[in-house]
DNA sequence: TCTGGGGTCCTAGGACCC
DNA sequence: TCTGGGGTCCTAGGACCC
């Protein structure tokens, strides 16, 4: 038998969630420091970049001058004071804050700063899980000194390193798991550092809205509200039987565990992509017959871009799908599993065309997308003995001469 | 003048096989 | 003739996240 008294202390998990503050907007402020302190929103197309005047000063586009279908990607905290936030349409935002500055999105710049801040973190704490361009989870359990102060010093060091490398602030939550850390990183935004232990859950987590739990979205929170459950504490107090009856076995059990702050998911440092896609919303709604040429051109473009993405990332796809959004916002998807993996624009285009034929295209379209799923690394496919499917890879060089493009045709006019 | 683009995961039914 | 089930793949839709 082991003696519990003599056993070495078991290291508790300490997980950090690091979230960059108003990331895109903050990157833009590095470039345009004269905008600091002003309401600024990022979004829309390419046509509202600042204009440099003869005297070297810049003239920025104002939100009131925007016309189009874009949404806000990020807003500075000054802009958020007007009630504008990510996700809302720029037209609607213009009504709320007409004088706010509007800047176009520049993903290349954001990706650059994303790489920089993640590298700064990894230099201190190598176990990092990517959660998109502006946030990460970090397992700091085994870092020197972390157990002694619950991660306080490590958290400060991470913030300091991120700021030193990028000039940007972030907010960090440090708790025993990802679920709680995600909640805590938001508590003291911007530039916050929030530590929480399991025994503090009732006082600090339970008063929060159930919607704060990552995974409870608008639908689930509405269903909870219908049950009289608004806070995480009320969710924790709800009978498991009720949750199971309302949400099913899996989701019901998860809701109960989450409300009690239980989450054993590890920090995952690498995962293979499951799908790669391209989609575009048109400037105006298009009709399959009347706008056939435009739609065909856009589809070809999307397929070509998708093939480029696959090639660049080194993947081939066995399941090609399309996504359509109609003028009434209804979304339809179709997909097709191929006999062999492909990475060829023509092969993708052919499969997308076959998918498209299975959709009623009477209504006008707002969005068109193409997706490549069931991915395999090209190296695994064409590689050595461990690649039984090698013979079935459709190469880009393969002739596809017989293929023609009968898309968006053979349809009755709608008016 | 509503509502982007790129993802993941889950559910559920039918086909097909054992 | 009826009854039974498990497992996997494919497809479509939906919730949710950044």
Coordinates of C-alpha atoms (C1' of nucleotides) in Angstrom, one line a residue:
Chain A
X1 CA 0.0 0.0 0.0
X2 CA 1.1 3.6 -0.7
X3 CA 1.1 6.0 2.1
X4 CA -0.9 9.1 1.2
X5 CA 1.1 11.1 3.7
X6 CA 4.4 10.3 2.0
X7 CA 3.1 10.8 -1.5
X8 CA 4.6 13.8 -3.4
X9 CA 2.2 16.7 -3.9
X10 CA 0.1 16.2 -7.0
X11 CA 0.4 19.1 -9.4
X12 CA -2.9 20.6 -10.1
X13 CA -3.8 21.6 -13.6
X14 CA -3.4 25.3 -14.3
X15 CA -4.8 26.4 -17.7
X16 CA -4.5 29.9 -19.1
X17 CA -6.9 31.3 -21.6
X18 CA -5.3 34.3 -23.4
X19 CA -7.5 36.6 -25.4
X20 CA -6.1 39.6 -27.3
X21 CA -8.0 42.8 -26.6
X22 CA -10.1 44.1 -29.6
X23 CA -7.4 42.5 -31.7
X24 CA -8.0 43.8 -35.2
X25 CA -8.7 47.3 -34.1
X26 CA -5.7 47.3 -31.8
X27 CA -3.4 46.2 -34.6
X28 CA -4.8 49.1 -36.7
X29 CA -4.1 51.5 -33.9
X30 CA -0.4 50.5 -34.0
X31 CA -0.4 51.7 -37.6
X32 CA -2.6 54.7 -37.1
X33 CA -1.8 56.0 -33.6
X34 CA -3.6 59.2 -34.3
X35 CA -6.9 57.2 -34.0
X36 CA -6.2 56.2 -30.4
X37 CA -9.1 57.2 -28.2
X38 CA -11.5 57.6 -31.1
X39 CA -14.3 55.3 -32.0
X40 CA -13.0 53.0 -34.8
X41 CA -14.6 50.0 -36.4
X42 CA -13.1 47.5 -38.8
X43 CA -15.1 45.8 -41.5
X44 CA -16.5 45.9 -45.0
X45 CA -14.6 45.7 -48.3
X46 CA -11.4 47.3 -49.6
X47 CA -12.7 50.6 -50.8
X48 CA -12.4 52.7 -47.6
X49 CA -8.7 52.6 -46.9
X50 CA -7.4 55.9 -45.4
X51 CA -6.4 58.5 -47.9
X52 CA -3.0 60.2 -47.5
X53 CA -3.3 63.9 -48.2
X54 CA -0.7 66.1 -49.8
X55 CA 0.5 67.4 -46.4
X56 CA 1.1 63.8 -45.2
X57 CA -1.9 63.7 -42.9
X58 CA -4.5 60.9 -43.3
X59 CA -8.2 61.2 -44.0
X60 CA -10.2 58.3 -42.8
X61 CA -13.5 57.0 -44.0
X62 CA -16.4 57.7 -41.7
X63 CA -19.0 55.0 -40.9
X64 CA -21.8 57.2 -42.3
X65 CA -20.3 57.1 -45.8
X66 CA -20.6 53.3 -46.0
X67 CA -22.9 51.5 -48.4
X68 CA -22.9 47.8 -48.7
X69 CA -23.4 44.5 -47.0
X70 CA -20.4 44.3 -44.7
X71 CA -20.5 43.7 -41.0
X72 CA -18.3 44.9 -38.2
X73 CA -15.4 42.6 -37.5
X74 CA -14.1 44.5 -34.5
X75 CA -14.8 47.8 -32.8
X76 CA -12.6 49.7 -30.4
X77 CA -13.9 50.1 -26.9
X78 CA -14.7 53.7 -27.7
X79 CA -16.9 52.6 -30.5
X80 CA -18.5 49.9 -28.4
X81 CA -19.8 52.7 -26.1
X82 CA -22.2 53.6 -29.0
X83 CA -23.6 50.1 -29.0
X84 CA -21.7 48.9 -32.1
X85 CA -20.0 45.6 -31.8
X86 CA -18.8 42.7 -34.0
X87 CA -21.4 41.0 -36.1
X88 CA -23.8 43.9 -36.6
X89 CA -24.2 45.3 -40.1
X90 CA -22.2 48.4 -41.0
X91 CA -25.3 50.1 -42.2
X92 CA -26.9 49.6 -38.9
X93 CA -23.7 50.6 -37.1
X94 CA -23.6 53.9 -39.2
X95 CA -27.0 54.8 -37.7
X96 CA -25.6 54.4 -34.2
X97 CA -22.2 56.0 -34.6
X98 CA -22.0 57.9 -37.9
X99 CA -18.8 59.7 -37.0
X100 CA -16.9 56.6 -36.1
X101 CA -13.8 55.9 -38.3
X102 CA -14.2 52.9 -40.7
X103 CA -11.1 50.9 -41.6
X104 CA -11.0 47.9 -44.0
X105 CA -9.9 44.5 -42.7
X106 CA -6.2 43.6 -43.3
X107 CA -5.9 39.9 -42.5
X108 CA -2.2 39.8 -43.5
X109 CA -1.4 42.3 -40.8
X110 CA -3.5 40.5 -38.2
X111 CA -1.9 37.1 -39.1
X112 CA 1.5 38.7 -38.6
X113 CA 0.7 40.0 -35.1
X114 CA -1.0 36.6 -34.4
X115 CA 2.2 34.8 -35.1
X116 CA 4.2 37.3 -33.1
X117 CA 2.1 37.0 -29.9
X118 CA 1.8 33.2 -30.1
X119 CA 5.6 32.9 -30.5
X120 CA 6.1 35.2 -27.5
X121 CA 3.9 32.9 -25.4
X122 CA 5.5 29.7 -26.7
X123 CA 8.9 31.0 -25.7
X124 CA 7.6 31.0 -22.1
X125 CA 5.0 28.2 -22.1
X126 CA 5.3 25.7 -25.0
X127 CA 2.0 23.9 -24.5
X128 CA -0.3 26.1 -26.5
X129 CA -3.6 25.4 -28.2
X130 CA -4.6 27.6 -31.1
X131 CA -8.2 28.9 -30.9
X132 CA -8.1 31.2 -33.9
X133 CA -6.3 34.3 -34.8
X134 CA -6.6 36.1 -31.4
X135 CA -6.8 33.5 -28.6
X136 CA -5.1 30.5 -27.2
X137 CA -5.2 28.1 -24.3
X138 CA -1.9 27.5 -22.5
X139 CA -1.2 24.6 -20.1
X140 CA 1.1 26.2 -17.5
X141 CA 0.8 23.5 -14.9
X142 CA 4.4 22.4 -15.1
X143 CA 6.0 25.8 -15.4
X144 CA 8.5 26.8 -12.6
X145 CA 6.7 28.5 -9.8
X146 CA 3.2 28.2 -11.3
X147 CA 1.9 25.8 -8.6
X148 CA 3.2 28.1 -5.8
X149 CA 1.1 31.2 -6.7
X150 CA -1.7 29.6 -8.9
X151 CA -0.1 31.0 -12.0
X152 CA -0.1 34.7 -11.1
X153 CA 3.6 35.3 -12.0
X154 CA 3.4 33.3 -15.2
X155 CA 0.2 35.2 -16.2
X156 CA 2.0 38.5 -15.6
X157 CA 5.1 37.2 -17.6
X158 CA 2.9 36.2 -20.5
X159 CA 1.1 39.6 -20.6
X160 CA 4.4 41.4 -20.4
X161 CA 6.0 39.2 -23.2
X162 CA 3.0 39.8 -25.5
X163 CA 3.1 43.5 -24.9
X164 CA 6.9 43.7 -25.4
X165 CA 6.7 41.8 -28.7
X166 CA 3.6 43.4 -30.2
X167 CA 2.7 46.5 -28.3
X168 CA -0.7 44.9 -27.7
X169 CA -2.6 44.1 -24.6
X170 CA -4.4 40.9 -23.8
X171 CA -6.6 39.5 -21.1
X172 CA -5.9 36.2 -19.3
X173 CA -7.9 33.8 -17.2
X174 CA -6.1 31.2 -15.2
X175 CA -8.1 28.4 -13.6
X176 CA -8.0 24.6 -13.3
X177 CA -9.6 24.1 -16.8
X178 CA -10.3 25.6 -20.2
X179 CA -14.0 26.2 -19.6
X180 CA -13.4 28.3 -16.5
X181 CA -10.4 30.1 -18.0
X182 CA -12.4 31.1 -21.0
X183 CA -15.0 32.7 -18.8
X184 CA -12.4 34.4 -16.6
X185 CA -10.4 35.9 -19.4
X186 CA -13.4 38.0 -20.2
X187 CA -14.1 39.1 -16.6
X188 CA -11.6 41.9 -16.5
X189 CA -11.2 43.0 -20.1
X190 CA -9.2 44.8 -21.4
X191 CA -5.7 44.1 -20.0
X192 CA -6.9 41.8 -17.3
X193 CA -5.5 38.9 -15.4
X194 CA -8.1 36.8 -13.5
X195 CA -7.2 33.8 -11.4
X196 CA -9.8 31.5 -10.0
X197 CA -9.8 28.3 -8.0
X198 CA -12.5 25.6 -7.8
X199 CA -13.8 26.7 -4.4
X200 CA -14.5 30.2 -5.8
X201 CA -17.0 28.9 -8.4
X202 CA -20.1 29.6 -6.4
X203 CA -19.3 33.2 -5.6
X204 CA -17.7 34.3 -8.9
X205 CA -19.1 32.0 -11.6
X206 CA -22.6 31.2 -10.6
X207 CA -23.9 34.8 -10.7
X208 CA -22.9 35.0 -14.4
X209 CA -25.4 34.5 -17.3
X210 CA -25.5 30.9 -18.6
X211 CA -24.7 32.4 -22.0
X212 CA -21.1 33.0 -20.8
X213 CA -20.4 29.3 -21.0
X214 CA -18.5 28.6 -24.2
X215 CA -20.9 26.3 -26.1
X216 CA -24.2 27.9 -24.9
X217 CA -25.3 30.1 -27.7
X218 CA -28.5 32.0 -28.5
X219 CA -30.6 28.9 -29.0
X220 CA -29.6 27.0 -25.9
X221 CA -29.8 30.1 -23.7
X222 CA -33.3 30.7 -25.0
X223 CA -34.3 27.2 -24.1
X224 CA -32.8 27.5 -20.7
X225 CA -34.6 30.7 -20.1
X226 CA -37.8 29.0 -21.0
X227 CA -37.0 26.7 -18.1
X228 CA -36.5 29.7 -15.8
X229 CA -32.7 29.3 -16.0
X230 CA -30.7 32.5 -16.6
X231 CA -27.5 32.2 -14.6
X232 CA -24.9 29.5 -14.3
X233 CA -25.8 29.1 -10.7
X234 CA -29.4 28.4 -11.7
X235 CA -28.1 25.9 -14.2
X236 CA -26.0 24.2 -11.6
X237 CA -29.0 24.0 -9.3
X238 CA -31.3 22.5 -12.0
X239 CA -32.1 18.9 -11.7
X240 CA -29.9 16.7 -14.0
X241 CA -33.1 14.8 -14.9
X242 CA -34.7 18.0 -16.2
X243 CA -31.6 18.9 -18.2
X244 CA -31.4 15.3 -19.7
X245 CA -35.1 15.4 -20.5
X246 CA -34.8 18.8 -22.2
X247 CA -31.5 18.5 -24.0
X248 CA -30.8 14.8 -24.4
X249 CA -28.3 12.6 -22.6
X250 CA -25.1 14.1 -23.9
X251 CA -25.9 17.8 -23.9
X252 CA -27.8 17.5 -20.7
X253 CA -24.9 15.9 -18.9
X254 CA -22.5 18.5 -20.3
X255 CA -24.6 21.4 -19.2
X256 CA -24.7 20.1 -15.7
X257 CA -21.0 19.5 -15.5
X258 CA -20.2 22.8 -17.1
X259 CA -22.3 24.7 -14.6
X260 CA -20.3 23.1 -11.8
X261 CA -17.1 24.1 -13.5
X262 CA -16.0 20.6 -14.4
X263 CA -14.0 20.2 -17.6
X264 CA -11.2 17.7 -18.2
X265 CA -10.4 18.6 -21.8
X266 CA -6.7 18.7 -22.4
X267 CA -4.8 21.5 -24.1
X268 CA -4.3 20.2 -27.6
X269 CA -1.2 21.5 -29.3
X270 CA -1.9 20.2 -32.8
X271 CA -4.9 19.0 -34.8
X272 CA -5.3 18.2 -38.5
X273 CA -7.8 20.4 -40.5
X274 CA -11.1 18.7 -41.3
X275 CA -12.2 21.0 -44.1
X276 CA -11.1 24.0 -46.1
X277 CA -13.6 26.3 -47.8
X278 CA -14.1 29.5 -49.7
X279 CA -17.3 31.5 -49.9
X280 CA -18.4 34.8 -51.0
X281 CA -21.4 37.1 -50.5
X282 CA -22.4 39.0 -53.7
X283 CA -22.8 42.7 -53.8
X284 CA -26.3 42.1 -55.0
X285 CA -28.4 39.0 -55.1
X286 CA -27.9 37.0 -58.3
X287 CA -30.2 34.7 -60.2
X288 CA -29.2 31.4 -61.7
X289 CA -30.6 32.2 -65.1
X290 CA -30.3 35.9 -65.4
X291 CA -26.9 36.1 -63.9
X292 CA -25.6 32.9 -65.1
X293 CA -22.4 34.2 -66.5
X294 CA -21.5 36.1 -63.3
X295 CA -22.3 33.1 -61.1
X296 CA -20.3 30.7 -63.3
X297 CA -17.4 33.1 -63.1
X298 CA -17.6 33.3 -59.3
X299 CA -17.9 29.5 -58.9
X300 CA -14.8 29.0 -61.1
X301 CA -13.0 31.6 -59.0
X302 CA -13.9 29.9 -55.7
X303 CA -12.9 26.5 -57.0
X304 CA -9.6 27.9 -58.2
X305 CA -8.9 29.6 -54.9
X306 CA -9.9 26.4 -53.0
X307 CA -7.5 24.3 -55.1
X308 CA -4.8 26.9 -54.4
X309 CA -5.5 26.6 -50.6
X310 CA -5.4 22.8 -50.7
X311 CA -2.1 22.9 -52.7
X312 CA -0.5 25.4 -50.4
X313 CA -1.5 23.5 -47.3
X314 CA -0.7 20.1 -48.8
X315 CA -4.1 18.5 -48.7
X316 CA -6.4 16.6 -51.1
X317 CA -10.1 16.2 -50.6
X318 CA -12.4 13.3 -51.1
X319 CA -15.7 15.2 -50.4
X320 CA -16.5 18.4 -52.2
X321 CA -19.5 20.4 -51.1
X322 CA -21.3 23.6 -52.0
X323 CA -23.1 26.1 -49.8
X324 CA -25.8 28.5 -51.0
X325 CA -27.5 31.2 -49.2
X326 CA -30.7 32.5 -50.8
X327 CA -32.1 36.0 -50.6
X328 CA -34.3 34.9 -47.7
X329 CA -31.2 33.8 -45.8
X330 CA -32.1 30.1 -46.1
X331 CA -28.9 28.0 -46.3
X332 CA -28.6 24.9 -48.4
X333 CA -25.7 22.5 -48.6
X334 CA -24.9 19.6 -50.9
X335 CA -21.9 17.4 -51.0
X336 CA -20.5 14.6 -53.0
X337 CA -17.9 12.0 -52.0
X338 CA -15.6 11.2 -54.9
X339 CA -14.0 7.9 -55.7
X340 CA -10.6 9.4 -55.3
X341 CA -9.0 12.4 -53.5
X342 CA -8.6 15.5 -55.6
X343 CA -6.8 18.8 -55.3
X344 CA -7.4 19.9 -58.9
X345 CA -9.5 23.0 -59.6
X346 CA -11.3 21.2 -62.5
X347 CA -12.1 18.2 -60.4
X348 CA -13.4 20.4 -57.6
X349 CA -15.4 22.4 -60.1
X350 CA -16.9 19.2 -61.7
X351 CA -18.0 17.9 -58.3
X352 CA -19.4 21.3 -57.3
X353 CA -21.4 21.4 -60.5
X354 CA -22.9 18.0 -59.8
X355 CA -23.9 19.2 -56.3
X356 CA -25.4 22.3 -57.8
X357 CA -27.7 20.3 -60.0
X358 CA -29.4 18.9 -57.0
X359 CA -30.6 22.3 -55.7
X360 CA -33.7 24.2 -56.7
X361 CA -32.4 27.5 -57.9
X362 CA -35.6 29.4 -58.3
X363 CA -34.8 31.9 -55.6
X364 CA -32.1 34.5 -56.0
X365 CA -28.8 33.8 -54.4
X366 CA -26.9 35.9 -51.9
X367 CA -23.9 33.7 -51.2
X368 CA -22.0 30.9 -52.9
X369 CA -19.4 28.7 -51.2
X370 CA -17.3 25.6 -52.0
X371 CA -15.9 23.3 -49.4
X372 CA -13.3 20.5 -49.4
X373 CA -13.8 17.9 -46.7
X374 CA -12.5 14.4 -46.0
X375 CA -9.0 15.7 -46.3
X376 CA -5.8 13.7 -46.5
X377 CA -2.2 14.9 -46.5
X378 CA -0.9 14.7 -50.0
X379 CA 2.3 13.3 -48.6
X380 CA 0.4 10.4 -47.1
X381 CA -1.5 9.8 -50.3
X382 CA 1.4 9.8 -52.8
X383 CA 4.0 8.6 -50.3
X384 CA 5.5 5.2 -49.7
X385 CA 4.1 1.8 -48.6
X386 CA 1.9 3.4 -45.8
X387 CA -0.2 5.0 -48.5
X388 CA -2.6 2.4 -49.9
X389 CA -4.7 5.1 -51.6
X390 CA -1.7 6.5 -53.5
X391 CA -2.9 5.1 -56.8
X392 CA -6.2 6.9 -56.5
X393 CA -5.0 10.5 -56.1
X394 CA -6.2 12.7 -58.9
X395 CA -3.2 14.8 -59.9
X396 CA -3.4 18.4 -61.0
X397 CA -1.8 17.4 -64.2
X398 CA -4.5 14.9 -65.1
X399 CA -6.4 15.8 -68.2
X400 CA -10.0 16.8 -67.7
X401 CA -10.7 17.7 -71.3
X402 CA -14.1 16.3 -71.6
X403 CA -15.5 18.5 -68.9
X404 CA -17.6 21.4 -69.8
X405 CA -19.5 23.9 -67.6
X406 CA -23.3 23.5 -67.9
X407 CA -24.0 25.3 -64.6
X408 CA -26.7 27.7 -63.8
X409 CA -28.5 26.6 -67.0
X410 CA -31.6 24.6 -67.8
X411 CA -33.7 26.6 -65.4
X412 CA -37.0 28.3 -65.9
X413 CA -36.9 32.1 -65.6
X414 CA -38.5 33.1 -62.4
X415 CA -40.4 36.2 -63.5
Chain B
dT1 C1' -30.2 49.3 -45.6
dC2 C1' -30.5 44.1 -41.7
dT3 C1' -27.1 40.1 -41.1
dG4 C1' -19.0 38.2 -43.5
dG5 C1' -15.9 34.3 -43.9
dG6 C1' -13.7 30.3 -42.1
dG7 C1' -14.1 26.7 -39.2
dT8 C1' -15.8 22.4 -35.7
dC9 C1' -18.9 19.3 -33.8
dC10 C1' -23.4 16.9 -33.4
dT11 C1' -27.6 14.7 -35.0
dA12 C1' -30.2 11.8 -37.7
dG13 C1' -31.8 8.9 -41.5
dG14 C1' -30.8 5.7 -45.2
dA15 C1' -27.8 2.5 -47.6
dC16 C1' -25.2 -1.4 -47.1
dC17 C1' -22.8 -5.1 -44.8
dC18 C1' -22.1 -8.8 -41.5
Chain C
dT1 C1' -41.9 -15.5 -42.8
dC2 C1' -40.8 -12.8 -39.1
dT3 C1' -37.8 -11.0 -35.9
dG4 C1' -32.9 -8.6 -34.4
dG5 C1' -28.8 -6.0 -34.1
dG6 C1' -24.3 -3.6 -34.8
dG7 C1' -21.2 -0.9 -37.5
dT8 C1' -19.7 2.3 -41.1
dC9 C1' -20.3 5.5 -44.7
dC10 C1' -22.8 9.2 -46.9
dT11 C1' -25.6 13.2 -46.9
dA12 C1' -28.1 17.5 -44.9
dG13 C1' -28.9 20.6 -41.6
dG14 C1' -28.0 23.2 -37.5
dA15 C1' -25.7 25.2 -33.4
dC16 C1' -21.8 27.4 -32.1
dC17 C1' -17.2 29.7 -32.2
dC18 C1' -13.6 33.3 -33.7

